[in-house]
Coordinates of C-alpha atoms in Angstrom, one line a residue:
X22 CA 100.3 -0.6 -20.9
X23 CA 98.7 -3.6 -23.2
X24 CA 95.1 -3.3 -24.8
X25 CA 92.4 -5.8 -24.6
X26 CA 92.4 -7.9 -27.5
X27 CA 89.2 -8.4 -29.7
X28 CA 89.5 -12.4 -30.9
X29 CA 87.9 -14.2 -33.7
X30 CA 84.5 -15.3 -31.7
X31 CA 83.7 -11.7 -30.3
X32 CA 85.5 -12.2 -26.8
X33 CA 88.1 -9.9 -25.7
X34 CA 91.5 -10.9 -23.7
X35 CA 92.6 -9.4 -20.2
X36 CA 95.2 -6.6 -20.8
X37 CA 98.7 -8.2 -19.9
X38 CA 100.9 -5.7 -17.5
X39 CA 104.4 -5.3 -18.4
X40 CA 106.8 -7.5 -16.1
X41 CA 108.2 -5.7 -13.2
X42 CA 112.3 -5.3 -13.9
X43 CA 113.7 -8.1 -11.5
X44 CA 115.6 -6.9 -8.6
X45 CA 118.8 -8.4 -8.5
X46 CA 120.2 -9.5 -4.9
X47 CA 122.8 -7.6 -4.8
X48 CA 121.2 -4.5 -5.7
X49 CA 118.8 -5.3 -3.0
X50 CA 121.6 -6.3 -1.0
X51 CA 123.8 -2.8 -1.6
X52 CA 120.3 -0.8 -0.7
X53 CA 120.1 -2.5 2.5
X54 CA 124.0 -2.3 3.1
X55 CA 123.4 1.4 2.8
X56 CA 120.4 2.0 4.3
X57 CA 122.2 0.4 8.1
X58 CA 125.1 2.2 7.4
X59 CA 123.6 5.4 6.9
X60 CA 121.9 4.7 10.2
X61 CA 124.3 3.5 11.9
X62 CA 127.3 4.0 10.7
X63 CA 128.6 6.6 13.8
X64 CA 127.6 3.9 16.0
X65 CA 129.8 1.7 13.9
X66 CA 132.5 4.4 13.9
X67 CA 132.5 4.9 17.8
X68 CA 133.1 0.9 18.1
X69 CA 136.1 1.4 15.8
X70 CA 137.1 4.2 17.5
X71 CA 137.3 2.6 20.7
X72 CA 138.9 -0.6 19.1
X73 CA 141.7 1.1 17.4
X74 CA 142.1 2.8 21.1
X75 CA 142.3 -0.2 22.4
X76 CA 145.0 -2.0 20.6
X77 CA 147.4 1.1 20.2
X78 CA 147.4 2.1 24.0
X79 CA 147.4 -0.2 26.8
X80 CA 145.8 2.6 29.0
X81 CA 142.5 3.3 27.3
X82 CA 140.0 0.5 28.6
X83 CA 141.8 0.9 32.3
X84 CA 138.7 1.4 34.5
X85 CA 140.8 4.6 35.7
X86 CA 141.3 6.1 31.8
X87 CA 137.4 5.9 31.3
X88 CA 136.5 6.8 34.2
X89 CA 138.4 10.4 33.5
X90 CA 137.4 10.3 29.8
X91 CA 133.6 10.1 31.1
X92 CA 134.1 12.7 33.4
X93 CA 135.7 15.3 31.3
X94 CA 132.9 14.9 28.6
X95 CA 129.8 15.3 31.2
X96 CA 129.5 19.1 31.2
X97 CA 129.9 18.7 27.0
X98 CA 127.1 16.3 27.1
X99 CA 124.7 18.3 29.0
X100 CA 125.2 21.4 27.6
X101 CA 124.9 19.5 24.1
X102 CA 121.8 17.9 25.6
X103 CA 120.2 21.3 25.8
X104 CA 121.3 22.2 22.5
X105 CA 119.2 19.6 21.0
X106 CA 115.9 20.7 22.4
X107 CA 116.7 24.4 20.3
X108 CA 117.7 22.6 17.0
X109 CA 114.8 19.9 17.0
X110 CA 113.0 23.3 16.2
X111 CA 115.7 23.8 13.8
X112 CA 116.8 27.4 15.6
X113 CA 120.3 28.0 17.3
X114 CA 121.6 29.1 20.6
X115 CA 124.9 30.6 20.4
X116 CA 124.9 31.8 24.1
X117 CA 125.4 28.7 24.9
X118 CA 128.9 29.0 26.2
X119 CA 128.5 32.4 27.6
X120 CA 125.2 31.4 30.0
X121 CA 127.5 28.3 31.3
X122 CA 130.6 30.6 32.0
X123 CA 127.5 33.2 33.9
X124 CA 126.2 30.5 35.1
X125 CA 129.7 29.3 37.1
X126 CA 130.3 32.8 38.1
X127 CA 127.1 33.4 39.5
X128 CA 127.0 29.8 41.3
X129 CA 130.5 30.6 42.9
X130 CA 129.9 34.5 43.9
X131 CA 126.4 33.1 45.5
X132 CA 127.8 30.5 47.1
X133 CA 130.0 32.9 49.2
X134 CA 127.0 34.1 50.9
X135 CA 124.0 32.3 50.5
X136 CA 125.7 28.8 50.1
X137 CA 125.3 26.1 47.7
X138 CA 121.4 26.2 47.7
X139 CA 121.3 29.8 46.9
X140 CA 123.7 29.2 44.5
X141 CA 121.3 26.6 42.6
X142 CA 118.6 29.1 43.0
X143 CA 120.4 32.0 41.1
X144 CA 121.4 29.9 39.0
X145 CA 118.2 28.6 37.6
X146 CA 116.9 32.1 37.3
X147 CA 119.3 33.0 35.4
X148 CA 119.0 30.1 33.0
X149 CA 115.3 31.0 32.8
X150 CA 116.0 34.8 31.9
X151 CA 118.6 34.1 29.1
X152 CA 116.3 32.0 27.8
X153 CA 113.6 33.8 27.9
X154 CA 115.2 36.8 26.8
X155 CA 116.4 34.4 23.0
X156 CA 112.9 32.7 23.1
X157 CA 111.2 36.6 23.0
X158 CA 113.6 38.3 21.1
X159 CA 113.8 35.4 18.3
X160 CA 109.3 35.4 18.3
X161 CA 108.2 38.7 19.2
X162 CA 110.7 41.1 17.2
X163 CA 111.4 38.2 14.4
X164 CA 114.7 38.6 14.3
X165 CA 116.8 35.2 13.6
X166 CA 117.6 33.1 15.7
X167 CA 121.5 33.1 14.7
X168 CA 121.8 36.8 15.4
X169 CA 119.7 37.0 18.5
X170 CA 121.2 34.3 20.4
X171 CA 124.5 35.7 19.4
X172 CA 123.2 38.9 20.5
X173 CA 122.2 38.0 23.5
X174 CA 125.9 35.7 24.1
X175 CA 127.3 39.6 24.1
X176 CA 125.3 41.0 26.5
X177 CA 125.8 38.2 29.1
X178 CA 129.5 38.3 28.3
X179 CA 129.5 42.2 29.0
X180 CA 127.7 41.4 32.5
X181 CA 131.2 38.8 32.9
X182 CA 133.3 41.4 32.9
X183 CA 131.2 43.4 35.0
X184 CA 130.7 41.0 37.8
X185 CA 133.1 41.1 40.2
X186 CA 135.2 43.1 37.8
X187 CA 135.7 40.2 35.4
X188 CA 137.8 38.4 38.1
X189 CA 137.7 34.7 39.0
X190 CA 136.3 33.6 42.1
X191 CA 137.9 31.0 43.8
X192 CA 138.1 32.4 47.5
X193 CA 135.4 31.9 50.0
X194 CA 133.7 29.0 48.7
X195 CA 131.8 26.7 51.3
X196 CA 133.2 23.5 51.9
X197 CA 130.5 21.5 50.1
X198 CA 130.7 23.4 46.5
X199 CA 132.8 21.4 44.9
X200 CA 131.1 18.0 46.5
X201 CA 128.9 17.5 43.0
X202 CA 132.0 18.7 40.5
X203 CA 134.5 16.1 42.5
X204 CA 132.4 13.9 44.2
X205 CA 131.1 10.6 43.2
X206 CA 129.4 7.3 44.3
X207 CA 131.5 4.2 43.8
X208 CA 133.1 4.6 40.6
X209 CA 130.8 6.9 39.2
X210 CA 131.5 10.2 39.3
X211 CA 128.3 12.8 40.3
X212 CA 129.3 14.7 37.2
X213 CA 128.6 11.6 34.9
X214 CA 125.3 10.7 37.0
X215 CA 124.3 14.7 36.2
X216 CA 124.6 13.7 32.5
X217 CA 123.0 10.9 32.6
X218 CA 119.8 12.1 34.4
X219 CA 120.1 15.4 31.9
X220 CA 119.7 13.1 29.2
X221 CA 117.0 10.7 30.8
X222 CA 114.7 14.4 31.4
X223 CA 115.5 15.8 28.1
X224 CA 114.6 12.3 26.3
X225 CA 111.1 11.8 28.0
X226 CA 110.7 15.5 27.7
X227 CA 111.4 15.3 23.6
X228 CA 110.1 11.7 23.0
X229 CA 107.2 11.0 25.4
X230 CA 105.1 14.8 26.3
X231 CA 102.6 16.3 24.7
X232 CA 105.5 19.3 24.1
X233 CA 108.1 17.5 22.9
X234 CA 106.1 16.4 19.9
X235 CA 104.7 20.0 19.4
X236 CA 108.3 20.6 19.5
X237 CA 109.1 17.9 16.4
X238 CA 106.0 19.3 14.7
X239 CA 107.1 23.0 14.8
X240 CA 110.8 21.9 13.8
X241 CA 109.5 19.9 10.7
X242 CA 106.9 22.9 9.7
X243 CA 105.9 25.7 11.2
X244 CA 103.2 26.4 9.0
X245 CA 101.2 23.2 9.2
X246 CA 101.9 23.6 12.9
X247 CA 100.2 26.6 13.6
X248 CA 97.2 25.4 11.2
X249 CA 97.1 22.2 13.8
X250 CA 96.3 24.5 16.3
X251 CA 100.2 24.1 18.0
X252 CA 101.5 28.0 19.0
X253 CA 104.6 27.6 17.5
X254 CA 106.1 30.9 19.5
X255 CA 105.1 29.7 22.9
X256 CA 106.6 26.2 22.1
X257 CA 110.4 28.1 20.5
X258 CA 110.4 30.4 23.8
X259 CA 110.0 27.0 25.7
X260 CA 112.8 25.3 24.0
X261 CA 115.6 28.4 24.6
X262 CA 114.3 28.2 27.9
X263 CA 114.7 24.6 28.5
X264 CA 118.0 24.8 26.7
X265 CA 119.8 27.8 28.5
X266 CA 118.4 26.4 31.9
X267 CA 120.2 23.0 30.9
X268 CA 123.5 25.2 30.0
X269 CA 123.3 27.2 33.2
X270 CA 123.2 23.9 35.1
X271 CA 126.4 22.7 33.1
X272 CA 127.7 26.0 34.5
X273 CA 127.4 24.8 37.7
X274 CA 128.5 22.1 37.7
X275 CA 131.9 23.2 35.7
X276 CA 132.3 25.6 38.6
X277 CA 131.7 23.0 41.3
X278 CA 134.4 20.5 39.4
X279 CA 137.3 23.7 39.3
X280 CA 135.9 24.6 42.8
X281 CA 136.1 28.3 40.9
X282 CA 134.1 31.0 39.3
X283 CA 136.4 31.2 36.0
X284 CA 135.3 33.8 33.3
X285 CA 135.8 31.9 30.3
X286 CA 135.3 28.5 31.6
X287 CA 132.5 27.2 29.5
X288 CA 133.5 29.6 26.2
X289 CA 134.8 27.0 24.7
X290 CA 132.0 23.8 24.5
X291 CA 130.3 26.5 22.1
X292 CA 131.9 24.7 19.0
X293 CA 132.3 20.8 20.0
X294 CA 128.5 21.1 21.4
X295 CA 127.0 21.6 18.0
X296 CA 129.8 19.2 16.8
X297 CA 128.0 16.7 18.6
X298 CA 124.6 17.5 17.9
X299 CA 125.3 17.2 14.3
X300 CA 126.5 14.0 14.5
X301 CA 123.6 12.8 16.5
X302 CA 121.7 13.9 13.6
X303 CA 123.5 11.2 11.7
X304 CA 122.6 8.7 13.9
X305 CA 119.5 6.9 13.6
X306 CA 117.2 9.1 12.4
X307 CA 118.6 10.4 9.1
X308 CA 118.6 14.4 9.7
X309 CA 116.9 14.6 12.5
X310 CA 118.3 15.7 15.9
X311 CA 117.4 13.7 18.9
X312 CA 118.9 12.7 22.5
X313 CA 119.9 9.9 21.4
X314 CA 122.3 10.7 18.7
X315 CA 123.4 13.6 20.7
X316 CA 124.7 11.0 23.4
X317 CA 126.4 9.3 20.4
X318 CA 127.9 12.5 19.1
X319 CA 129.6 13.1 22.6
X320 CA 130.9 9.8 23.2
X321 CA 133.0 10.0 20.0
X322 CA 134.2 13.6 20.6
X323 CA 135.4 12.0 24.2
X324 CA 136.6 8.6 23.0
X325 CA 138.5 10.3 20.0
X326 CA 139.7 13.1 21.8
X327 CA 141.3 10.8 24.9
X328 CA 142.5 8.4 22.3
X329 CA 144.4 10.7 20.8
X330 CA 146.0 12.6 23.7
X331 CA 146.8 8.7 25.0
X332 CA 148.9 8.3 21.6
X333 CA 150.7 11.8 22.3
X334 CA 148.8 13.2 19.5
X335 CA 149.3 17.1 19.5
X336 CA 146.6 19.5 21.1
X337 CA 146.3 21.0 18.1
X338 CA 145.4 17.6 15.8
X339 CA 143.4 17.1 18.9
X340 CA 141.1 19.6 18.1
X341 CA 141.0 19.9 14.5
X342 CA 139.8 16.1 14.7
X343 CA 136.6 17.0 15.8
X344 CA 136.0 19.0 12.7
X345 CA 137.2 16.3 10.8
X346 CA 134.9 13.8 12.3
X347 CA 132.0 16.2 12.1
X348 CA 132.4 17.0 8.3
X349 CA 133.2 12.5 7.6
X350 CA 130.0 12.1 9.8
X351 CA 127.8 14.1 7.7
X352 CA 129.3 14.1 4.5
X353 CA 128.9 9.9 4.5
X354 CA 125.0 10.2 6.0
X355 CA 124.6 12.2 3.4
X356 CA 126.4 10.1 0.9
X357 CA 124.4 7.4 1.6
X358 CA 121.2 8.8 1.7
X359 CA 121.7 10.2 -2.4
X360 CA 122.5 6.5 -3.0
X361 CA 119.4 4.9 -1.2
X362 CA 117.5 7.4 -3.5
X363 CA 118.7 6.4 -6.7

């Protein structure tokens, strides 16, 4: 920084700041380059996705071929959905799979006796329980949330194999179980409209209520939380709840599409559910998991894992694809990010 400057007649000059170092355009230019595709660069990557679909099959934008491919991704988006609310506090849930697979049993081995209402009802509860049961066990006896919820995935996989001796039920069903599963209006199938509404309650729920941003707050500190006067435990119960509730609706609705109670049925999302998640994180909001991005995250598991099966792809690139995607999703957010910081 420049003195003043004593001249010849006693006065004294201004102190003259350095010149800033001129931005050059296309530094500027490269900055703002990275900073859209570092927010949306999976949106970007979904429109290739379905472009490159597009021109190597003639099947994938067939009203029919989307139609399935939305259909077959709609219990993946809600129990994803549910995920979301968990890791905005940034805990897991790894009984995610296990309370949808419960959930489906206990739907189809109520439904023989109390009927698709009681079915719904059971389910719920047991949604709430599960939940509970992480929320209290992750708060109260401060054990992680990683081991409890994996904990907790056991025990509800031990009652499987208890239930009706770990078989599938598929016998004795009333007529109108599978209705929301198979059923649709017009082209659009009940499972997708499920989804949709999931997300729509989950959204307002994270994005415009009083616990949704307590939620954000806790997730981003838990310290400066509880100072604000938020209690952080009661808000984390909440979440698994609202989460496991979500997955046993999935459940459900898995079991109403197979018109079965299947015992590993919804064992499986586990994986491609925080797959998606993870990208949503990369989407938008750099890091941050939202419905939003979650939604993204699921359409381009769906679109990538259709397109491929479309092109005769093997099951087994099929699946190891969505690892790929997840790690080049991440990785180049990432990327990004260290070179907007520079």
């Amino acid at each position: 920084m420049n003195t003043p400057q004593t001249l010849a007649d006693g006065s004294t000059t201004a102190p003259v700041e350095p010149p800033n170092p001129p931005t050059t355009p296309s530094a500027s230019g490269g900055r703002s380059a990275g900073a859209l595709l570092s927010r949306y660069g999976t949106i970007l990557g979904l429109v290739l996705l379905i472009v490159f679909f597009s021109i190597m099959t003639d099947t994938f934008l067939s009203v029919t071929n989307l139609q399935n491919m939305l259909q077959s991704i709609a219990v993946l988006g809600i129990l994803a959905a549910g995920l979301t609310v968990v890791l905005v506090l940034t805990d897991f849930d790894l009984s995610i799979g296990y309370v949808a697979t419960a959930a489906g049993m206990l739907a189809a081995g109520t439904a023989q006796t109390f009927g698709v209402a009681g079915a719904w009802l059971a389910v719920i509860a047991l949604g709430v329980a599960v939940g509970a049961a992480n929320g209290l066990v992750v708060t109260k006896l401060n054990v992680s949330a990683f081991i409890a919820t994996l904990a907790v995935g056991q025990i509800v996989q031990g009652w499987l194999l208890y239930y009706r001796d770990g078989t599938q039920i598929s016998y004795g069903l009333p007529s109108d179980f599978s209705t929301i599963g198979q059923g649709g209006i017009g082209p659009i199938s009940f499972l997708v409209l499920m989804w949709i509404a999931v997300l729509v309650v989950i959204y307002v729920l994270l994005e415009r209520t009083t616990l949704g941003r307590r939620m954000y707050a806790s997730g981003g500190n838990q310290v400066a939380a509880r100072l604000s006067g938020i209690r952080v435990d009661r808000v984390r119960i909440a979440a698994f709840i609202v989460c496991s509730v979500t997955c046993a609706i999935a459940g459900m609705l898995l079991a109403s599409n197979l018109n079965a109670g299947n015992t590993t049925a919804g064992i499986g999302y586990l994986l491609p559910a925080f797959a998606a998640c993870f990208i949503g994180a990369a989407t938008l909001r750099e890091g941050q998991f939202h419905i939003v991005g979650t939604a993204v995250g699921v359409l381009i598991l769906g679109v990538l894992s259709n397109g491929l099966v479309l092109l005769g792809v093997s099951p087994a690139w099929t699946t190891a694809s969505q690892g790929i995607v997840l790690i080049v999703a991440v990785a180049t957010s990432g990327l990004f990010r260290k070179l907007l910081a520079r």
